[in-house]
mmCIF file of C-alpha atoms in Angstrom:
data_model
loop_
_atom_site.group_PDB
_atom_site.id
_atom_site.type_symbol
_atom_site.label_atom_id
_atom_site.label_comp_id
_atom_site.label_asym_id
_atom_site.label_seq_id
_atom_site.Cartn_x
_atom_site.Cartn_y
_atom_site.Cartn_z
ATOM 1 C CA UNK A 113 0.000 0.000 0.000
ATOM 2 C CA UNK A 114 1.371 3.479 -0.841
ATOM 3 C CA UNK A 115 1.847 5.951 1.978
ATOM 4 C CA UNK A 116 -0.960 8.440 2.591
ATOM 5 C CA UNK A 117 -0.402 11.714 0.774
ATOM 6 C CA UNK A 118 0.398 13.622 3.959
ATOM 7 C CA UNK A 119 3.207 11.189 4.851
ATOM 8 C CA UNK A 120 4.656 11.436 1.355
ATOM 9 C CA UNK A 121 4.656 15.228 1.673
ATOM 10 C CA UNK A 122 6.369 15.067 5.063
ATOM 11 C CA UNK A 123 9.007 12.609 3.842
ATOM 12 C CA UNK A 124 9.818 14.521 0.661
ATOM 13 C CA UNK A 125 9.842 17.902 2.400
ATOM 14 C CA UNK A 126 12.203 16.827 5.159
ATOM 15 C CA UNK A 127 14.491 15.078 2.692
ATOM 16 C CA UNK A 128 14.740 18.476 0.984
ATOM 17 C CA UNK A 129 15.364 20.574 4.086
ATOM 18 C CA UNK A 130 17.398 18.072 6.149
ATOM 19 C CA UNK A 131 20.761 19.842 6.021
ATOM 20 C CA UNK A 132 19.284 23.302 6.617
ATOM 21 C CA UNK A 133 17.085 21.971 9.426
ATOM 22 C CA UNK A 134 20.101 20.499 11.229
ATOM 23 C CA UNK A 135 21.816 23.889 11.089
ATOM 24 C CA UNK A 136 18.842 26.082 12.024
ATOM 25 C CA UNK A 137 16.931 24.153 14.694
ATOM 26 C CA UNK A 138 18.148 24.865 18.251
ATOM 27 C CA UNK A 139 20.168 22.144 19.924
ATOM 28 C CA UNK A 140 18.867 20.831 23.273
ATOM 29 C CA UNK A 141 21.400 22.989 25.123
ATOM 30 C CA UNK A 142 19.938 26.062 23.373
ATOM 31 C CA UNK A 143 16.319 25.400 24.349
ATOM 32 C CA UNK A 144 14.541 27.550 26.909
ATOM 33 C CA UNK A 145 14.948 26.371 30.519
ATOM 34 C CA UNK A 146 11.406 24.995 30.833
ATOM 35 C CA UNK A 147 11.704 22.842 27.711
ATOM 36 C CA UNK A 148 15.080 21.537 28.854
ATOM 37 C CA UNK A 149 13.552 20.810 32.230
ATOM 38 C CA UNK A 150 10.716 18.797 30.679
ATOM 39 C CA UNK A 151 13.193 16.627 28.790
ATOM 40 C CA UNK A 152 15.218 16.056 31.946
ATOM 41 C CA UNK A 153 12.126 15.276 34.011
ATOM 42 C CA UNK A 154 10.929 12.852 31.337
ATOM 43 C CA UNK A 155 14.275 11.052 31.390
ATOM 44 C CA UNK A 156 14.214 10.688 35.174
ATOM 45 C CA UNK A 157 10.581 9.531 35.147
ATOM 46 C CA UNK A 158 11.259 6.848 32.539
ATOM 47 C CA UNK A 159 14.365 5.617 34.338
ATOM 48 C CA UNK A 160 12.300 5.114 37.501
ATOM 49 C CA UNK A 161 9.071 3.751 36.048
ATOM 50 C CA UNK A 162 9.575 1.344 33.141
ATOM 51 C CA UNK A 163 12.501 -0.593 31.698
ATOM 52 C CA UNK A 164 12.930 -0.815 27.968
ATOM 53 C CA UNK A 165 14.198 1.308 25.097
ATOM 54 C CA UNK A 166 12.995 4.847 24.473
ATOM 55 C CA UNK A 167 11.921 5.876 20.974
ATOM 56 C CA UNK A 168 12.445 9.447 19.776
ATOM 57 C CA UNK A 169 9.771 9.622 17.076
ATOM 58 C CA UNK A 170 10.412 12.134 14.332
ATOM 59 C CA UNK A 171 13.990 12.385 15.535
ATOM 60 C CA UNK A 172 15.274 14.517 12.667
ATOM 61 C CA UNK A 173 19.083 14.828 12.721
ATOM 62 C CA UNK A 174 19.285 13.057 16.081
ATOM 63 C CA UNK A 175 20.247 15.886 18.398
ATOM 64 C CA UNK A 176 17.495 15.231 20.929
ATOM 65 C CA UNK A 177 17.988 11.458 20.689
ATOM 66 C CA UNK A 178 21.617 11.970 21.665
ATOM 67 C CA UNK A 179 20.535 14.258 24.501
ATOM 68 C CA UNK A 180 18.237 11.543 25.870
ATOM 69 C CA UNK A 181 21.119 9.080 25.694
ATOM 70 C CA UNK A 182 23.302 11.550 27.610
ATOM 71 C CA UNK A 183 20.540 11.687 30.240
ATOM 72 C CA UNK A 184 20.896 7.941 30.755
ATOM 73 C CA UNK A 185 18.138 6.553 28.538
ATOM 74 C CA UNK A 186 18.573 3.676 26.042
ATOM 75 C CA UNK A 187 17.286 5.942 23.288
ATOM 76 C CA UNK A 188 16.994 5.339 19.567
ATOM 77 C CA UNK A 189 15.586 7.529 16.806
ATOM 78 C CA UNK A 190 12.867 6.995 14.217
ATOM 79 C CA UNK A 191 12.241 9.284 11.264
ATOM 80 C CA UNK A 192 10.341 9.066 7.994
ATOM 81 C CA UNK A 193 13.008 11.012 6.106
ATOM 82 C CA UNK A 194 16.010 9.090 4.797
ATOM 83 C CA UNK A 195 17.886 12.392 4.621
ATOM 84 C CA UNK A 196 17.340 13.033 8.309
ATOM 85 C CA UNK A 197 18.266 9.479 9.301
ATOM 86 C CA UNK A 198 21.466 9.737 7.269
ATOM 87 C CA UNK A 199 22.484 12.929 9.068
ATOM 88 C CA UNK A 200 21.705 11.382 12.446
ATOM 89 C CA UNK A 201 23.705 8.239 11.752
ATOM 90 C CA UNK A 202 26.741 10.238 10.654
ATOM 91 C CA UNK A 203 26.576 12.600 13.628
ATOM 92 C CA UNK A 204 25.915 9.904 16.258
ATOM 93 C CA UNK A 205 27.260 6.583 14.957
ATOM 94 C CA UNK A 206 27.060 5.024 18.444
ATOM 95 C CA UNK A 207 23.239 5.337 18.453
ATOM 96 C CA UNK A 208 20.562 3.536 16.459
ATOM 97 C CA UNK A 209 18.406 5.397 13.949
ATOM 98 C CA UNK A 210 15.639 3.764 11.917
ATOM 99 C CA UNK A 211 13.833 5.063 8.842
ATOM 100 C CA UNK A 212 10.179 4.331 9.526
ATOM 101 C CA UNK A 213 6.828 5.975 10.114
ATOM 102 C CA UNK A 214 5.638 6.658 13.642
ATOM 103 C CA UNK A 215 2.189 5.566 12.427
ATOM 104 C CA UNK A 216 3.400 1.941 12.038
ATOM 105 C CA UNK A 217 6.531 1.378 14.090
ATOM 106 C CA UNK A 218 7.006 -2.306 13.357
ATOM 107 C CA UNK A 219 7.654 -2.985 17.055
ATOM 108 C CA UNK A 220 6.069 -5.540 19.340
ATOM 109 C CA UNK A 221 3.377 -4.704 21.863
ATOM 110 C CA UNK A 222 4.563 -3.120 25.105
ATOM 111 C CA UNK A 223 8.266 -3.034 24.276
ATOM 112 C CA UNK A 224 9.052 0.655 24.884
ATOM 113 C CA UNK A 225 9.812 2.195 28.229
ATOM 114 C CA UNK A 226 9.200 5.660 26.817
ATOM 115 C CA UNK A 227 8.260 7.627 23.731
ATOM 116 C CA UNK A 228 9.313 11.162 22.880
ATOM 117 C CA UNK A 229 7.212 12.976 20.268
ATOM 118 C CA UNK A 230 9.017 16.312 20.217
ATOM 119 C CA UNK A 231 7.557 18.694 17.627
ATOM 120 C CA UNK A 232 6.827 15.756 15.345
ATOM 121 C CA UNK A 233 3.035 15.280 15.269
ATOM 122 C CA UNK A 234 1.894 18.663 13.930
ATOM 123 C CA UNK A 235 2.043 17.459 10.310
ATOM 124 C CA UNK A 236 -0.476 14.725 11.124
ATOM 125 C CA UNK A 237 -4.080 15.602 10.212
ATOM 126 C CA UNK A 238 -6.270 15.693 13.309
ATOM 127 C CA UNK A 239 -8.425 12.853 11.951
ATOM 128 C CA UNK A 240 -5.325 10.613 11.949
ATOM 129 C CA UNK A 241 -4.234 11.387 15.525
ATOM 130 C CA UNK A 242 -6.401 8.709 17.211
ATOM 131 C CA UNK A 243 -4.661 5.998 15.188
ATOM 132 C CA UNK A 244 -1.262 7.565 15.843
ATOM 133 C CA UNK A 245 -1.821 7.749 19.595
ATOM 134 C CA UNK A 246 -3.163 4.181 19.557
ATOM 135 C CA UNK A 247 0.195 3.107 18.084
ATOM 136 C CA UNK A 248 1.957 4.948 20.905
ATOM 137 C CA UNK A 249 -0.232 3.124 23.422
ATOM 138 C CA UNK A 250 0.323 -0.269 21.763
ATOM 139 C CA UNK A 251 4.102 -0.053 21.806
ATOM 140 C CA UNK A 252 4.496 1.421 25.309
ATOM 141 C CA UNK A 253 4.991 -0.957 28.217
ATOM 142 C CA UNK A 254 2.592 -0.706 31.168
ATOM 143 C CA UNK A 255 3.902 2.156 33.275
ATOM 144 C CA UNK A 256 5.750 3.612 30.279
ATOM 145 C CA UNK A 257 5.582 7.337 29.583
ATOM 146 C CA UNK A 258 5.102 9.598 26.594
ATOM 147 C CA UNK A 259 6.442 13.141 26.416
ATOM 148 C CA UNK A 260 4.616 15.079 23.714
ATOM 149 C CA UNK A 261 5.792 18.583 22.861
ATOM 150 C CA UNK A 262 4.498 20.801 20.080
ATOM 151 C CA UNK A 263 3.149 24.142 18.974
ATOM 152 C CA UNK A 264 -0.495 24.611 19.891
ATOM 153 C CA UNK A 265 -3.398 26.624 18.524
ATOM 154 C CA UNK A 266 -6.413 26.182 16.309
ATOM 155 C CA UNK A 267 -4.923 26.520 12.854
ATOM 156 C CA UNK A 268 -4.302 24.696 9.585
ATOM 157 C CA UNK A 269 -1.317 26.055 7.668
ATOM 158 C CA UNK A 270 0.038 25.277 4.217
ATOM 159 C CA UNK A 271 3.498 26.867 4.073
ATOM 160 C CA UNK A 272 5.156 27.104 0.688
ATOM 161 C CA UNK A 273 8.647 27.216 2.150
ATOM 162 C CA UNK A 274 10.414 25.965 5.236
ATOM 163 C CA UNK A 275 14.024 26.317 6.382
ATOM 164 C CA UNK A 276 14.753 28.190 3.162
ATOM 165 C CA UNK A 277 13.412 25.512 0.791
ATOM 166 C CA UNK A 278 10.121 24.637 -0.925
ATOM 167 C CA UNK A 279 7.988 22.251 1.153
ATOM 168 C CA UNK A 280 4.674 20.481 0.652
ATOM 169 C CA UNK A 281 3.801 19.442 4.209
ATOM 170 C CA UNK A 282 0.960 21.037 6.166
ATOM 171 C CA UNK A 283 0.655 22.099 9.789
ATOM 172 C CA UNK A 284 -2.314 21.029 11.909
ATOM 173 C CA UNK A 285 -2.256 22.865 15.235
ATOM 174 C CA UNK A 286 -4.722 21.943 17.995
ATOM 175 C CA UNK A 287 -5.505 23.347 21.438
ATOM 176 C CA UNK A 288 -3.624 21.501 24.153
ATOM 177 C CA UNK A 289 -6.916 20.429 25.739
ATOM 178 C CA UNK A 290 -7.855 18.611 22.534
ATOM 179 C CA UNK A 291 -4.518 16.802 22.353
ATOM 180 C CA UNK A 292 -4.861 15.753 25.992
ATOM 181 C CA UNK A 293 -8.362 14.443 25.281
ATOM 182 C CA UNK A 294 -7.135 12.363 22.347
ATOM 183 C CA UNK A 295 -4.312 10.901 24.430
ATOM 184 C CA UNK A 296 -6.744 9.966 27.192
ATOM 185 C CA UNK A 297 -9.047 8.290 24.669
ATOM 186 C CA UNK A 298 -6.075 6.232 23.474
ATOM 187 C CA UNK A 299 -5.515 4.992 27.027
ATOM 188 C CA UNK A 300 -2.676 7.357 27.934
ATOM 189 C CA UNK A 301 -3.332 9.198 31.190
ATOM 190 C CA UNK A 302 -2.025 12.767 31.178
ATOM 191 C CA UNK A 303 -0.110 13.326 34.407
ATOM 192 C CA UNK A 304 1.531 16.699 33.697
ATOM 193 C CA UNK A 305 1.243 19.595 31.294
ATOM 194 C CA UNK A 306 3.193 22.763 30.569
ATOM 195 C CA UNK A 307 1.937 25.607 28.374
ATOM 196 C CA UNK A 308 4.264 28.424 27.340
ATOM 197 C CA UNK A 309 3.169 31.644 25.712
ATOM 198 C CA UNK A 310 5.263 33.527 23.116
ATOM 199 C CA UNK A 311 8.169 35.270 24.770
ATOM 200 C CA UNK A 312 11.735 35.962 23.691
ATOM 201 C CA UNK A 313 12.783 33.298 21.201
ATOM 202 C CA UNK A 314 9.395 31.571 21.520
ATOM 203 C CA UNK A 315 7.409 32.997 18.624
ATOM 204 C CA UNK A 316 4.191 31.006 19.182
ATOM 205 C CA UNK A 317 2.454 29.158 22.001
ATOM 206 C CA UNK A 318 3.617 25.641 22.660
ATOM 207 C CA UNK A 319 2.963 22.915 25.181
ATOM 208 C CA UNK A 320 4.331 19.727 26.677
ATOM 209 C CA UNK A 321 2.222 16.831 27.937
ATOM 210 C CA UNK A 322 3.461 13.847 29.938
ATOM 211 C CA UNK A 323 1.188 10.798 29.700
ATOM 212 C CA UNK A 324 1.439 7.344 31.243
ATOM 213 C CA UNK A 325 0.196 3.983 30.042
ATOM 214 C CA UNK A 326 -1.523 2.436 33.042
#
């Protein structure tokens, strides 16, 4: 079966922008203190709650995957873009990076101690999120945690360019309450949330949600 059109657009767009993205996107050490704190808290929570590998879904060039590994997690990266996976493998040859879709991870049930979805679900149409979050639930071990972080709003965008290059992906931004509701419906209990308003380098509202598979 061919990929849905939105996945094809995401894959092709990020293959195009991969090198520019790796240069322009802030490294974990350059994030605002609250975002860095959420990543650190997630790492500590996973270490204490559930054994098993941690998947960084939509890992891009691997910078955050490597940061999770530095925080003591057995992290590996997954990305739809072969260009992104190639950059990640060259930059962090000691870590594992897989080219795959987060919509069908090809993993067994309950094998992951944690999932990070860090600014990687906003290209997914809202109608597809229940199936995506069901895949997160399926692959997480009981007691495993998800950290979801993304821009929030109530907006559908079709940018013509991104990171200095033509792109064909779309943005689907949702209110944080709606994302939390969808996670709960998938069986992932939201245990913490952080909402940040635009300030300084933050040019739009964004949020983090921590959810646990009971």
